[in-house]
Tab-separated table of C-alpha atoms and ligand atoms in Angstrom:
chain	number	residue	atom	x	y	z
A	13	MET	CA	-24.751	16.366	-18.074
A	14	THR	CA	-21.965	13.761	-18.251
A	15	LEU	CA	-21.925	11.412	-15.309
A	16	GLN	CA	-18.975	11.959	-12.997
A	17	ALA	CA	-17.178	9.938	-10.320
A	18	ILE	CA	-17.698	11.097	-6.729
A	19	LYS	CA	-15.309	13.862	-5.679
A	20	GLY	CA	-12.204	12.406	-4.033
A	21	MET	CA	-12.892	8.922	-5.423
A	22	ASN	CA	-10.655	8.227	-8.379
A	23	ASP	CA	-10.681	5.881	-11.329
A	24	ILE	CA	-7.457	3.973	-11.837
A	25	LEU	CA	-6.911	4.036	-15.581
A	26	PRO	CA	-5.342	1.285	-17.713
A	27	GLN	CA	-2.307	3.460	-18.501
A	28	ASP	CA	-1.564	3.773	-14.773
A	29	ILE	CA	-2.246	0.248	-13.633
A	30	HIS	CA	1.368	-0.888	-14.081
A	31	TRP	CA	2.375	1.373	-11.184
A	32	TRP	CA	-0.152	-0.405	-8.966
A	33	HIS	CA	1.025	-3.824	-10.136
A	34	PHE	CA	4.636	-2.821	-9.493
A	35	PHE	CA	3.727	-1.826	-5.927
A	36	GLU	CA	1.523	-4.865	-5.280
A	37	GLN	CA	3.981	-7.405	-6.663
A	38	THR	CA	6.952	-5.913	-4.821
A	39	ALA	CA	4.943	-5.732	-1.581
A	40	LYS	CA	3.655	-9.314	-1.881
A	41	GLU	CA	7.172	-10.618	-2.377
A	42	CYS	CA	8.351	-8.759	0.755
A	43	LEU	CA	5.314	-9.853	2.793
A	44	THR	CA	5.970	-13.496	1.988
A	45	GLN	CA	9.636	-13.126	2.895
A	46	PHE	CA	8.673	-11.597	6.254
A	47	GLY	CA	6.163	-14.387	6.995
A	48	TYR	CA	2.927	-12.380	6.720
A	49	HIS	CA	-0.376	-13.974	5.656
A	50	GLU	CA	-3.143	-12.217	3.789
A	51	MET	CA	-6.596	-11.618	5.258
A	52	ARG	CA	-9.603	-9.978	3.604
A	53	THR	CA	-12.441	-8.395	5.558
A	54	PRO	CA	-15.646	-6.843	4.212
A	55	ILE	CA	-15.605	-3.222	3.121
A	56	LEU	CA	-18.748	-2.611	5.194
A	57	GLU	CA	-18.883	-3.211	8.973
A	58	TYR	CA	-21.244	-2.366	11.805
A	59	THR	CA	-20.486	1.227	12.810
A	60	ASP	CA	-19.683	0.049	16.344
A	61	VAL	CA	-16.581	-1.786	15.109
A	62	PHE	CA	-14.982	1.560	14.265
A	63	VAL	CA	-16.456	3.604	17.124
A	64	ARG	CA	-15.150	1.108	19.681
A	65	GLY	CA	-11.952	0.434	17.744
A	66	ILE	CA	-10.771	3.874	16.683
A	67	GLY	CA	-12.280	5.903	19.552
A	68	GLN	CA	-15.264	8.249	19.776
A	69	VAL	CA	-13.216	11.441	20.062
A	70	THR	CA	-11.153	11.172	16.895
A	71	ASP	CA	-11.463	13.062	13.614
A	72	ILE	CA	-12.290	9.827	11.815
A	73	VAL	CA	-15.233	8.854	14.023
A	74	GLU	CA	-16.447	12.396	14.674
A	75	LYS	CA	-16.596	13.598	11.098
A	76	GLU	CA	-15.030	11.381	8.456
A	77	MET	CA	-16.981	8.133	8.378
A	78	TYR	CA	-19.389	7.201	5.597
A	79	SER	CA	-22.111	5.835	7.869
A	80	PHE	CA	-25.726	5.090	7.101
A	81	SER	CA	-28.690	3.075	8.332
A	82	ASP	CA	-29.508	0.042	6.273
A	83	ALA	CA	-32.821	0.926	4.608
A	84	LEU	CA	-34.135	-2.605	5.138
A	85	ASN	CA	-33.521	-3.144	8.843
A	86	GLY	CA	-32.122	0.111	10.216
A	87	GLU	CA	-28.731	-1.386	11.160
A	88	HIS	CA	-25.950	1.207	11.498
A	89	LEU	CA	-23.247	0.457	8.955
A	90	THR	CA	-19.995	2.167	7.955
A	91	LEU	CA	-17.643	1.932	4.984
A	92	ARG	CA	-14.300	1.020	6.545
A	93	PRO	CA	-12.172	4.131	7.174
A	94	GLU	CA	-9.154	1.988	8.129
A	95	GLY	CA	-8.246	-1.672	8.500
A	96	THR	CA	-7.106	-2.276	12.083
A	97	ALA	CA	-10.493	-2.268	13.842
A	98	ALA	CA	-11.951	-4.562	11.175
A	99	ALA	CA	-8.926	-6.893	11.347
A	100	VAL	CA	-9.234	-7.126	15.132
A	101	ARG	CA	-12.986	-7.783	14.875
A	102	CYS	CA	-12.238	-10.612	12.430
A	103	VAL	CA	-9.423	-12.079	14.542
A	104	ILE	CA	-11.653	-12.167	17.650
A	105	GLN	CA	-14.712	-13.517	15.840
A	106	ASN	CA	-12.706	-16.312	14.200
A	107	HIS	CA	-10.510	-17.136	17.242
A	108	LEU	CA	-7.400	-16.664	15.137
A	109	LEU	CA	-5.131	-16.197	18.163
A	110	HIS	CA	-6.088	-19.488	19.876
A	111	ASP	CA	-2.798	-21.131	18.852
A	112	GLY	CA	-0.446	-18.174	19.196
A	113	GLY	CA	0.466	-14.904	17.514
A	114	LYS	CA	-0.372	-14.093	13.911
A	115	LYS	CA	1.241	-11.849	11.308
A	116	LEU	CA	-1.456	-10.655	8.927
A	117	TRP	CA	-1.751	-8.225	6.029
A	118	TYR	CA	-4.557	-6.727	3.969
A	119	CYS	CA	-4.772	-4.388	1.022
A	120	GLY	CA	-7.715	-2.496	-0.359
A	121	PRO	CA	-9.852	0.629	-0.434
A	122	MET	CA	-10.655	2.694	2.669
A	123	PHE	CA	-13.163	5.546	2.880
A	124	ARG	CA	-12.930	8.836	4.749
A	125	HIS	CA	-15.074	11.906	4.192
A	126	GLU	CA	-12.181	14.370	4.096
A	127	ARG	CA	-11.728	17.527	2.063
A	128	PRO	CA	-10.142	16.196	-1.123
A	129	GLN	CA	-6.747	17.623	-2.066
A	130	ARG	CA	-3.484	16.333	-3.479
A	131	GLY	CA	-2.703	13.066	-1.656
A	132	ARG	CA	-5.911	13.127	0.379
A	133	TYR	CA	-8.860	11.268	-1.063
A	134	ARG	CA	-12.257	10.024	0.033
A	135	GLN	CA	-11.549	6.586	-1.335
A	136	PHE	CA	-7.896	5.647	-1.008
A	137	HIS	CA	-5.991	2.387	-0.753
A	138	GLN	CA	-3.947	1.020	2.097
A	139	LEU	CA	-1.578	-1.866	2.568
A	140	GLY	CA	-1.849	-2.782	6.251
A	141	LEU	CA	0.157	-5.171	8.438
A	142	GLU	CA	-1.039	-6.354	11.845
A	143	CYS	CA	1.305	-8.347	14.062
A	144	LEU	CA	-0.941	-9.771	16.793
A	145	GLY	CA	0.083	-11.502	20.007
A	146	PHE	CA	3.649	-10.158	20.160
A	147	ALA	CA	4.679	-7.896	23.054
A	148	HIS	CA	8.402	-7.567	22.454
A	149	ALA	CA	9.989	-4.456	20.899
A	150	GLN	CA	11.491	-6.832	18.351
A	151	ALA	CA	8.064	-7.018	16.675
A	152	ASP	CA	7.969	-3.196	16.368
A	153	VAL	CA	11.434	-3.259	14.799
A	154	GLU	CA	10.555	-6.036	12.389
A	155	LEU	CA	7.691	-3.907	11.057
A	156	ILE	CA	10.043	-0.988	10.517
A	157	LEU	CA	12.534	-3.294	8.818
A	158	PHE	CA	9.738	-4.515	6.547
A	159	THR	CA	8.885	-0.963	5.509
A	160	ALA	CA	12.536	-0.022	4.976
A	161	THR	CA	13.030	-3.130	2.812
A	162	LEU	CA	9.897	-2.468	0.772
A	163	PHE	CA	10.648	1.254	0.320
A	164	LYS	CA	14.183	0.416	-0.794
A	165	ARG	CA	12.882	-2.002	-3.421
A	166	LEU	CA	10.374	0.613	-4.563
A	167	GLY	CA	13.237	3.107	-4.910
A	168	ILE	CA	11.858	5.646	-2.382
A	169	LEU	CA	13.727	4.918	0.854
A	170	ASN	CA	15.999	7.944	0.401
A	171	ASN	CA	12.968	10.223	0.014
A	172	LEU	CA	11.574	9.283	3.446
A	173	THR	CA	12.355	9.999	7.086
A	174	LEU	CA	11.268	7.752	9.930
A	175	HIS	CA	9.710	9.578	12.897
A	176	ILE	CA	9.204	7.671	16.140
A	177	ASN	CA	7.747	8.352	19.558
A	178	SER	CA	6.435	6.489	22.579
A	179	LEU	CA	2.979	7.222	23.972
A	180	GLY	CA	3.562	5.165	27.128
A	181	ASP	CA	0.830	3.122	28.782
A	182	SER	CA	-2.586	4.357	29.871
A	183	GLN	CA	-1.482	5.465	33.355
A	184	GLU	CA	1.466	7.400	31.973
A	185	ARG	CA	-0.759	8.959	29.346
A	186	GLN	CA	-3.280	9.962	32.026
A	187	GLN	CA	-0.566	11.848	33.897
A	188	HIS	CA	0.710	13.449	30.712
A	189	LYS	CA	-2.863	14.374	29.756
A	190	LYS	CA	-3.403	16.041	33.133
A	191	ALA	CA	-0.171	18.027	32.729
A	192	LEU	CA	-1.202	19.016	29.200
A	193	ILE	CA	-4.635	20.211	30.337
A	194	ASP	CA	-3.037	22.317	33.109
A	195	TYR	CA	-0.529	23.773	30.637
A	196	PHE	CA	-3.067	24.606	27.926
A	197	GLU	CA	-5.565	26.006	30.487
A	198	ASN	CA	-2.853	28.353	31.665
A	199	ASN	CA	-2.451	29.461	28.032
A	200	ILE	CA	-6.082	29.291	27.038
A	201	HIS	CA	-6.018	32.690	25.272
A	202	ALA	CA	-3.565	31.243	22.710
A	203	LEU	CA	-5.734	28.267	21.707
A	204	ASP	CA	-7.642	28.222	18.424
A	205	GLU	CA	-11.228	26.985	18.148
A	206	ASP	CA	-10.282	23.397	17.275
A	207	SER	CA	-7.852	23.152	20.166
A	208	LEU	CA	-10.380	24.584	22.632
A	209	LYS	CA	-12.708	21.747	21.631
A	210	ARG	CA	-9.954	19.180	22.067
A	211	LEU	CA	-8.805	20.572	25.407
A	212	LYS	CA	-11.279	18.542	27.456
A	213	SER	CA	-11.907	15.633	25.094
A	214	ASN	CA	-8.504	14.753	23.645
A	215	PRO	CA	-5.770	17.290	24.566
A	216	LEU	CA	-3.090	15.076	23.037
A	217	ARG	CA	-4.485	15.953	19.618
A	218	ILE	CA	-3.712	19.643	20.220
A	219	LEU	CA	-0.061	18.628	19.701
A	220	ASP	CA	-1.073	17.579	16.200
A	221	SER	CA	-2.305	21.090	15.274
A	222	LYS	CA	-0.862	22.558	12.090
A	223	ASN	CA	-1.891	26.126	13.025
A	224	PRO	CA	1.354	28.184	12.707
A	225	ASN	CA	0.236	30.547	15.509
A	226	MET	CA	0.222	27.700	17.999
A	227	GLN	CA	3.550	26.107	17.169
A	228	ASN	CA	5.529	27.909	19.886
A	229	LEU	CA	2.996	26.990	22.529
A	230	ILE	CA	3.060	23.360	21.421
A	231	LEU	CA	6.845	23.267	21.426
A	232	GLN	CA	6.900	24.218	25.135
A	233	ALA	CA	4.148	21.770	26.148
A	234	PRO	CA	4.900	18.883	28.578
A	235	LYS	CA	6.391	15.908	26.737
A	236	ILE	CA	5.164	12.347	27.117
A	237	LEU	CA	8.720	11.001	27.257
A	238	ASP	CA	9.136	12.797	30.609
A	239	PHE	CA	6.240	10.751	32.029
A	240	LEU	CA	7.375	7.295	30.949
A	241	GLN	CA	8.114	4.785	33.736
A	242	ASP	CA	10.673	1.959	33.662
A	243	ASP	CA	8.834	-0.598	31.488
A	244	SER	CA	7.809	1.838	28.780
A	245	LEU	CA	11.248	3.441	28.764
A	246	LYS	CA	12.915	0.038	28.454
A	247	HIS	CA	10.647	-0.856	25.539
A	248	PHE	CA	11.399	2.413	23.764
A	249	ASP	CA	15.159	2.176	24.423
A	250	LEU	CA	15.288	-1.379	23.088
A	251	PHE	CA	13.282	-0.320	20.028
A	252	LYS	CA	15.770	2.464	19.323
A	253	SER	CA	18.874	0.376	19.938
A	254	LEU	CA	17.644	-2.408	17.628
A	255	LEU	CA	17.019	0.215	14.935
A	256	ASP	CA	20.552	1.518	15.530
A	257	ASP	CA	21.948	-2.003	15.134
A	258	LEU	CA	20.147	-2.325	11.807
A	259	GLY	CA	21.444	1.046	10.636
A	260	ILE	CA	17.916	2.459	10.254
A	261	ALA	CA	17.985	6.204	10.902
A	262	TYR	CA	15.112	7.857	12.819
A	263	ASN	CA	13.986	11.103	14.438
A	264	VAL	CA	12.495	10.997	17.921
A	265	ASN	CA	9.503	13.286	17.457
A	266	ASN	CA	7.714	14.196	20.699
A	267	ARG	CA	4.798	15.629	18.792
A	268	LEU	CA	3.962	12.424	16.991
A	269	VAL	CA	0.649	11.356	18.557
A	270	ARG	CA	-1.269	9.720	15.644
A	271	GLY	CA	-4.938	10.340	14.961
A	272	LEU	CA	-6.403	7.105	16.291
A	273	ASP	CA	-7.035	6.375	19.965
A	274	TYR	CA	-5.884	2.783	20.202
A	275	TYR	CA	-2.124	3.377	20.350
A	276	ASN	CA	0.200	2.926	23.306
A	277	ARG	CA	3.996	2.866	23.555
A	278	THR	CA	5.694	2.786	20.115
A	279	VAL	CA	4.236	4.989	17.354
A	280	PHE	CA	5.918	5.853	14.074
A	281	GLU	CA	5.427	7.509	10.712
A	282	TRP	CA	7.405	7.572	7.473
A	283	ILE	CA	7.254	11.132	6.146
A	284	THR	CA	8.438	12.839	2.983
A	285	ASP	CA	8.614	16.560	2.253
A	286	GLU	CA	8.168	15.930	-1.479
A	287	LEU	CA	4.392	15.496	-1.541
A	288	GLY	CA	3.245	18.829	-0.129
A	289	ALA	CA	0.942	18.847	2.893
A	290	GLN	CA	0.107	15.125	2.768
A	291	GLY	CA	3.604	13.792	3.302
A	292	THR	CA	2.907	10.854	5.625
A	293	VAL	CA	3.049	7.732	3.503
A	294	CYS	CA	2.919	5.202	6.329
A	295	GLY	CA	1.931	5.208	9.994
A	296	GLY	CA	1.447	2.756	12.788
A	297	GLY	CA	2.302	1.652	16.272
A	298	ARG	CA	1.502	-0.590	19.167
A	299	TYR	CA	-2.079	-1.160	20.328
A	300	ASP	CA	-1.760	-3.545	23.273
A	301	THR	CA	-5.239	-2.983	24.736
A	302	LEU	CA	-7.400	-2.833	21.604
A	303	ILE	CA	-8.072	-6.564	21.285
A	304	GLU	CA	-9.289	-6.755	24.884
A	305	SER	CA	-11.344	-3.572	24.567
A	306	MET	CA	-13.087	-5.018	21.502
A	307	GLY	CA	-14.040	-8.178	23.400
A	308	GLY	CA	-11.067	-10.520	22.846
A	309	LYS	CA	-8.601	-12.069	25.280
A	310	PRO	CA	-5.910	-9.538	26.240
A	311	SER	CA	-3.180	-9.744	23.571
A	312	PRO	CA	-0.503	-7.244	22.653
A	313	ALA	CA	-0.272	-6.104	19.038
A	314	VAL	CA	1.517	-3.727	16.714
A	315	GLY	CA	0.762	-2.726	13.136
A	316	LEU	CA	0.966	-0.181	10.381
A	317	ALA	CA	-0.717	0.962	7.201
A	318	MET	CA	0.631	2.769	4.166
A	319	GLY	CA	-1.289	4.928	1.705
A	320	ILE	CA	-0.698	3.445	-1.728
A	321	GLU	CA	-1.651	6.580	-3.729
A	322	ARG	CA	0.952	8.617	-1.829
A	323	ILE	CA	3.604	5.938	-2.302
A	324	LEU	CA	2.941	5.744	-6.048
A	325	GLU	CA	3.219	9.511	-6.331
A	326	LEU	CA	6.539	9.389	-4.544
A	327	ILE	CA	7.771	6.587	-6.799
A	328	LYS	CA	6.930	8.744	-9.823
A	329	ILE	CA	8.635	11.812	-8.331
A	330	SER	CA	11.727	9.827	-7.397
A	331	LYS	CA	12.044	8.967	-11.097
A	332	TYR	CA	12.327	5.279	-10.344
A	333	THR	CA	10.974	3.429	-13.358
A	334	PRO	CA	9.739	-0.096	-12.994
A	335	LYS	CA	11.095	-2.447	-15.642
A	336	PRO	CA	8.905	-1.997	-18.704
A	337	GLN	CA	6.615	-4.936	-19.320
A	338	LYS	CA	7.420	-7.119	-22.260
A	339	TYR	CA	4.798	-6.743	-24.882
A	340	ILE	CA	4.609	-8.913	-27.960
A	341	TYR	CA	2.440	-7.901	-30.866
A	342	ILE	CA	1.519	-10.465	-33.491
A	343	LEU	CA	0.849	-9.011	-36.932
A	344	GLN	CA	-0.788	-11.082	-39.622
A	345	SER	CA	-2.323	-10.811	-43.066
A	346	GLY	CA	-4.500	-13.395	-44.774
A	347	ALA	CA	-6.860	-16.080	-43.430
A	348	ALA	CA	-4.214	-18.772	-43.035
A	349	ALA	CA	-1.966	-16.370	-41.154
A	350	LEU	CA	-4.756	-15.346	-38.769
A	351	SER	CA	-5.478	-18.910	-37.814
A	352	PHE	CA	-1.767	-19.660	-37.273
A	353	ALA	CA	-1.334	-16.411	-35.349
A	354	PHE	CA	-3.975	-17.571	-32.838
A	355	LYS	CA	-2.077	-20.783	-32.436
A	356	ILE	CA	1.343	-19.257	-31.743
A	357	ALA	CA	-0.156	-16.627	-29.430
A	358	GLN	CA	-1.658	-19.439	-27.394
A	359	ILE	CA	1.568	-21.459	-27.409
A	360	LEU	CA	3.512	-18.428	-26.158
A	361	ARG	CA	0.924	-17.646	-23.484
A	362	SER	CA	0.827	-21.175	-22.159
A	363	HIS	CA	4.551	-21.842	-22.119
A	364	HIS	CA	6.328	-21.533	-18.821
A	365	PHE	CA	9.282	-19.612	-20.098
A	366	ASN	CA	8.415	-16.511	-18.171
A	367	VAL	CA	9.085	-14.401	-21.218
A	368	LEU	CA	5.703	-12.958	-21.850
A	369	GLN	CA	3.780	-10.434	-19.914
A	370	HIS	CA	1.368	-9.716	-22.757
A	371	THR	CA	0.829	-11.273	-26.126
A	372	HIS	CA	-1.389	-9.129	-28.252
A	373	LEU	CA	-2.799	-10.509	-31.440
A	374	SER	CA	-3.942	-8.058	-34.071
A	375	THR	CA	-7.303	-9.298	-35.288
A	376	GLU	CA	-8.189	-6.305	-37.392
A	377	GLU	CA	-8.177	-6.438	-41.155
A	378	GLN	CA	-5.499	-3.820	-41.624
A	379	SER	CA	-2.357	-3.633	-43.664
A	380	LEU	CA	0.790	-4.965	-41.981
A	381	LYS	CA	2.088	-1.387	-42.015
A	382	ALA	CA	-0.929	-0.150	-40.035
A	383	GLN	CA	-0.589	-3.049	-37.605
A	384	MET	CA	3.103	-2.263	-37.123
A	385	LYS	CA	2.198	1.346	-36.303
A	386	LYS	CA	-0.090	0.034	-33.552
A	387	ALA	CA	2.650	-2.234	-32.218
A	388	VAL	CA	5.004	0.748	-32.012
A	389	ALA	CA	2.330	2.918	-30.381
A	390	LEU	CA	1.818	0.209	-27.747
A	391	GLN	CA	5.583	0.220	-27.137
A	392	ALA	CA	5.722	-3.477	-27.908
A	393	LYS	CA	9.153	-4.975	-27.441
A	394	TYR	CA	8.742	-7.498	-30.245
A	395	ALA	CA	6.564	-7.855	-33.327
A	396	ILE	CA	5.903	-11.317	-34.695
A	397	ILE	CA	5.137	-10.967	-38.387
A	398	LEU	CA	3.136	-13.448	-40.443
A	399	ASN	CA	2.603	-12.407	-44.057
A	400	ASP	CA	1.645	-14.432	-47.166
A	401	MET	CA	5.250	-15.209	-47.986
A	402	HIS	CA	5.901	-16.485	-44.462
A	403	MET	CA	2.849	-18.683	-44.636
A	404	GLN	CA	3.950	-20.179	-47.959
A	405	GLN	CA	7.402	-20.914	-46.550
A	406	ALA	CA	6.051	-22.053	-43.163
A	407	THR	CA	8.141	-19.397	-41.400
A	408	LEU	CA	7.594	-16.250	-39.374
A	409	ALA	CA	9.698	-13.220	-38.518
A	410	ILE	CA	10.352	-11.819	-35.056
A	411	LYS	CA	11.422	-8.206	-35.042
A	412	ASN	CA	12.983	-6.532	-32.030
A	413	LEU	CA	11.346	-3.103	-32.162
A	414	SER	CA	13.948	-1.409	-30.009
A	415	ASN	CA	16.912	-2.199	-32.304
A	416	GLY	CA	15.223	-3.235	-35.568
A	417	GLU	CA	16.892	-6.660	-35.583
A	418	GLU	CA	14.780	-9.295	-37.324
A	419	ARG	CA	15.093	-13.102	-37.262
A	420	VAL	CA	13.179	-15.759	-39.126
A	421	PHE	CA	11.976	-18.956	-37.436
A	422	LYS	CA	10.246	-22.037	-38.816
A	423	HIS	CA	6.660	-22.782	-37.848
A	424	THR	CA	7.804	-26.122	-36.520
A	425	ASP	CA	9.965	-24.298	-33.988
A	426	PHE	CA	6.737	-23.222	-32.309
A	427	GLU	CA	5.028	-26.544	-32.354
A	428	ALA	CA	6.407	-27.618	-29.036
A	429	ASN	CA	5.065	-30.777	-27.672
A	430	ASN	CA	5.932	-32.154	-24.299
A	431	ASN	CA	6.750	-35.545	-25.833
A	432	ASN	CA	9.474	-34.168	-27.995
A	433	ASP	CA	12.543	-32.692	-26.353
A	434	ASN	CA	13.835	-31.238	-29.628
A	435	ASP	CA	10.711	-29.140	-30.121
A	436	ILE	CA	10.906	-27.808	-26.587
A	437	ASP	CA	14.514	-26.826	-27.265
A	438	ALA	CA	13.444	-24.984	-30.394
A	439	LEU	CA	10.768	-23.088	-28.479
A	440	SER	CA	13.176	-22.232	-25.718
A	441	ILE	CA	15.554	-20.739	-28.295
A	442	ILE	CA	12.720	-18.479	-29.407
A	443	CYS	CA	11.835	-17.621	-25.835
A	444	ASP	CA	15.485	-16.792	-25.082
A	445	TYR	CA	15.457	-14.565	-28.103
A	446	LEU	CA	12.277	-12.840	-26.940
A	447	ASN	CA	13.776	-12.376	-23.505
B	8	LIG	P1	-3.552	6.230	9.348
B	8	LIG	O1	-2.390	7.063	9.753
B	8	LIG	O2	-4.899	6.792	9.584
B	8	LIG	O3	-3.396	4.850	10.109
B	8	LIG	O4	-3.439	5.851	7.819
B	8	LIG	C1	-2.281	5.209	7.302
B	8	LIG	C2	-1.874	5.843	5.985
B	8	LIG	O5	-2.967	5.851	5.064
B	8	LIG	C3	-1.480	7.315	6.089
B	8	LIG	O6	-0.148	7.433	6.513
B	8	LIG	C4	-1.654	7.772	4.655
B	8	LIG	O7	-0.525	7.428	3.885
B	8	LIG	C5	-2.847	6.962	4.190
B	8	LIG	N1	-4.069	7.794	4.233
B	8	LIG	C6	-4.840	8.069	5.301
B	8	LIG	N2	-5.879	8.850	4.957
B	8	LIG	C7	-5.767	9.072	3.627
B	8	LIG	C8	-6.539	9.801	2.660
B	8	LIG	N3	-7.652	10.444	2.988
B	8	LIG	N4	-6.102	9.831	1.360
B	8	LIG	C9	-4.967	9.158	1.005
B	8	LIG	N5	-4.215	8.447	1.873
B	8	LIG	C10	-4.604	8.401	3.158
B	8	LIG	C11	-4.278	3.818	9.997
B	8	LIG	O8	-5.150	3.750	9.182
B	8	LIG	C12	-3.996	2.685	10.978
B	8	LIG	N6	-5.025	1.654	10.787
B	8	LIG	C13	-2.598	2.141	10.781
B	8	LIG	C14	-2.304	0.989	11.716
B	8	LIG	C15	-2.384	-0.314	11.417
B	8	LIG	N7	-1.948	1.110	12.973
B	8	LIG	C16	-1.812	-0.100	13.483
B	8	LIG	N8	-2.103	-0.980	12.562
């Protein structure tokens, strides 16, 4: 039997990698502009990091974690299902907040044992941002502005709707929870099996149910916004008015509760209806008590994570095409040409003219015609041709494969040397041409 990848864990193939690079490069540019710094945590953590961080009574901790005992010493370990708990563990352990707030980001694979389907995988990738030590609603808005900026540059902003809600603080949530339990107990006959389980443990999650038979009941349920006191209301109002000032449209969605326990006050999701059932491409919110509950000094925080697979699918659907990479294919025939071809490939690669994404040198002993076919198949933008005649005349030809235009250059044009301004000029002419 042929060996297979694990279900829900996907290879990323060479023909698709440019989508990932497009996302990563665009995101990195935005992150730098917004003053975020990268952090990297291990993929494996002690299980407790996630149990204490995400909450015992959540889908992730109850049934989706890849956990195991280390065969050598019996320690309980878990493949990270998300990044926030691990980031907070790292921030506390390394005293990163000792000199004030930090704006951090991470990117990488996460693991959840879910039923695989379109947009829902067992290994998936997230870009996460954690803004730690900032209590003001301005920090919440800046995160939203970051996402709107990034989604615009990725060409998908118009395919997404921002949903926001406030979950209040713990006292307000307690009162809301009590009202929810009373309400659902009075309607217990209408609850499905999942909701009956959640009734005592985490009634807020009943609001998350997708069961069509329960939607009416959920619609009438007590709303958290009716339980918010002055401070939480002020925070939410300021959040909304700053979004208004920035012209960022949103829906206040009372049913938005999020699947992780650490949230309070602001929560949000960016949702599309173009990806079927898994339409949430980004989610986050405030988690002002998590750092303290995981053993750190009390510090407010807010963050988000986006699912990169879902975003890439949306980019493809939205027909946005990243600029094609420039690809230069060097064709050669004869021993002298091969040796010179190596040399010019290396000159082009090492020059700082920003013209080349890839320089591919054909090293096979094939006819120039066969090599040209390969260049075309690779969708190269230019072919540099070195045949016997060129070698005798110390020239080479550069052919633009999109319009067929061909120009001949002298070998000396390529022999740039930092001591000689004229040579650099000659090389820059070639690079301009290749641009
Ligand atoms: P989350 O909502 O669990 O939040 O995940 C964030 C995003 O990851 C989702 O909106 C979705 O796009 C993607 N995602 C989640 N599960 C899967 C899956 N099985 N397959 C594909 N994509 C998936 C968090 O993880 C929080 N840590 C976000 C956060 C950061 N909150 C504060 N800071």
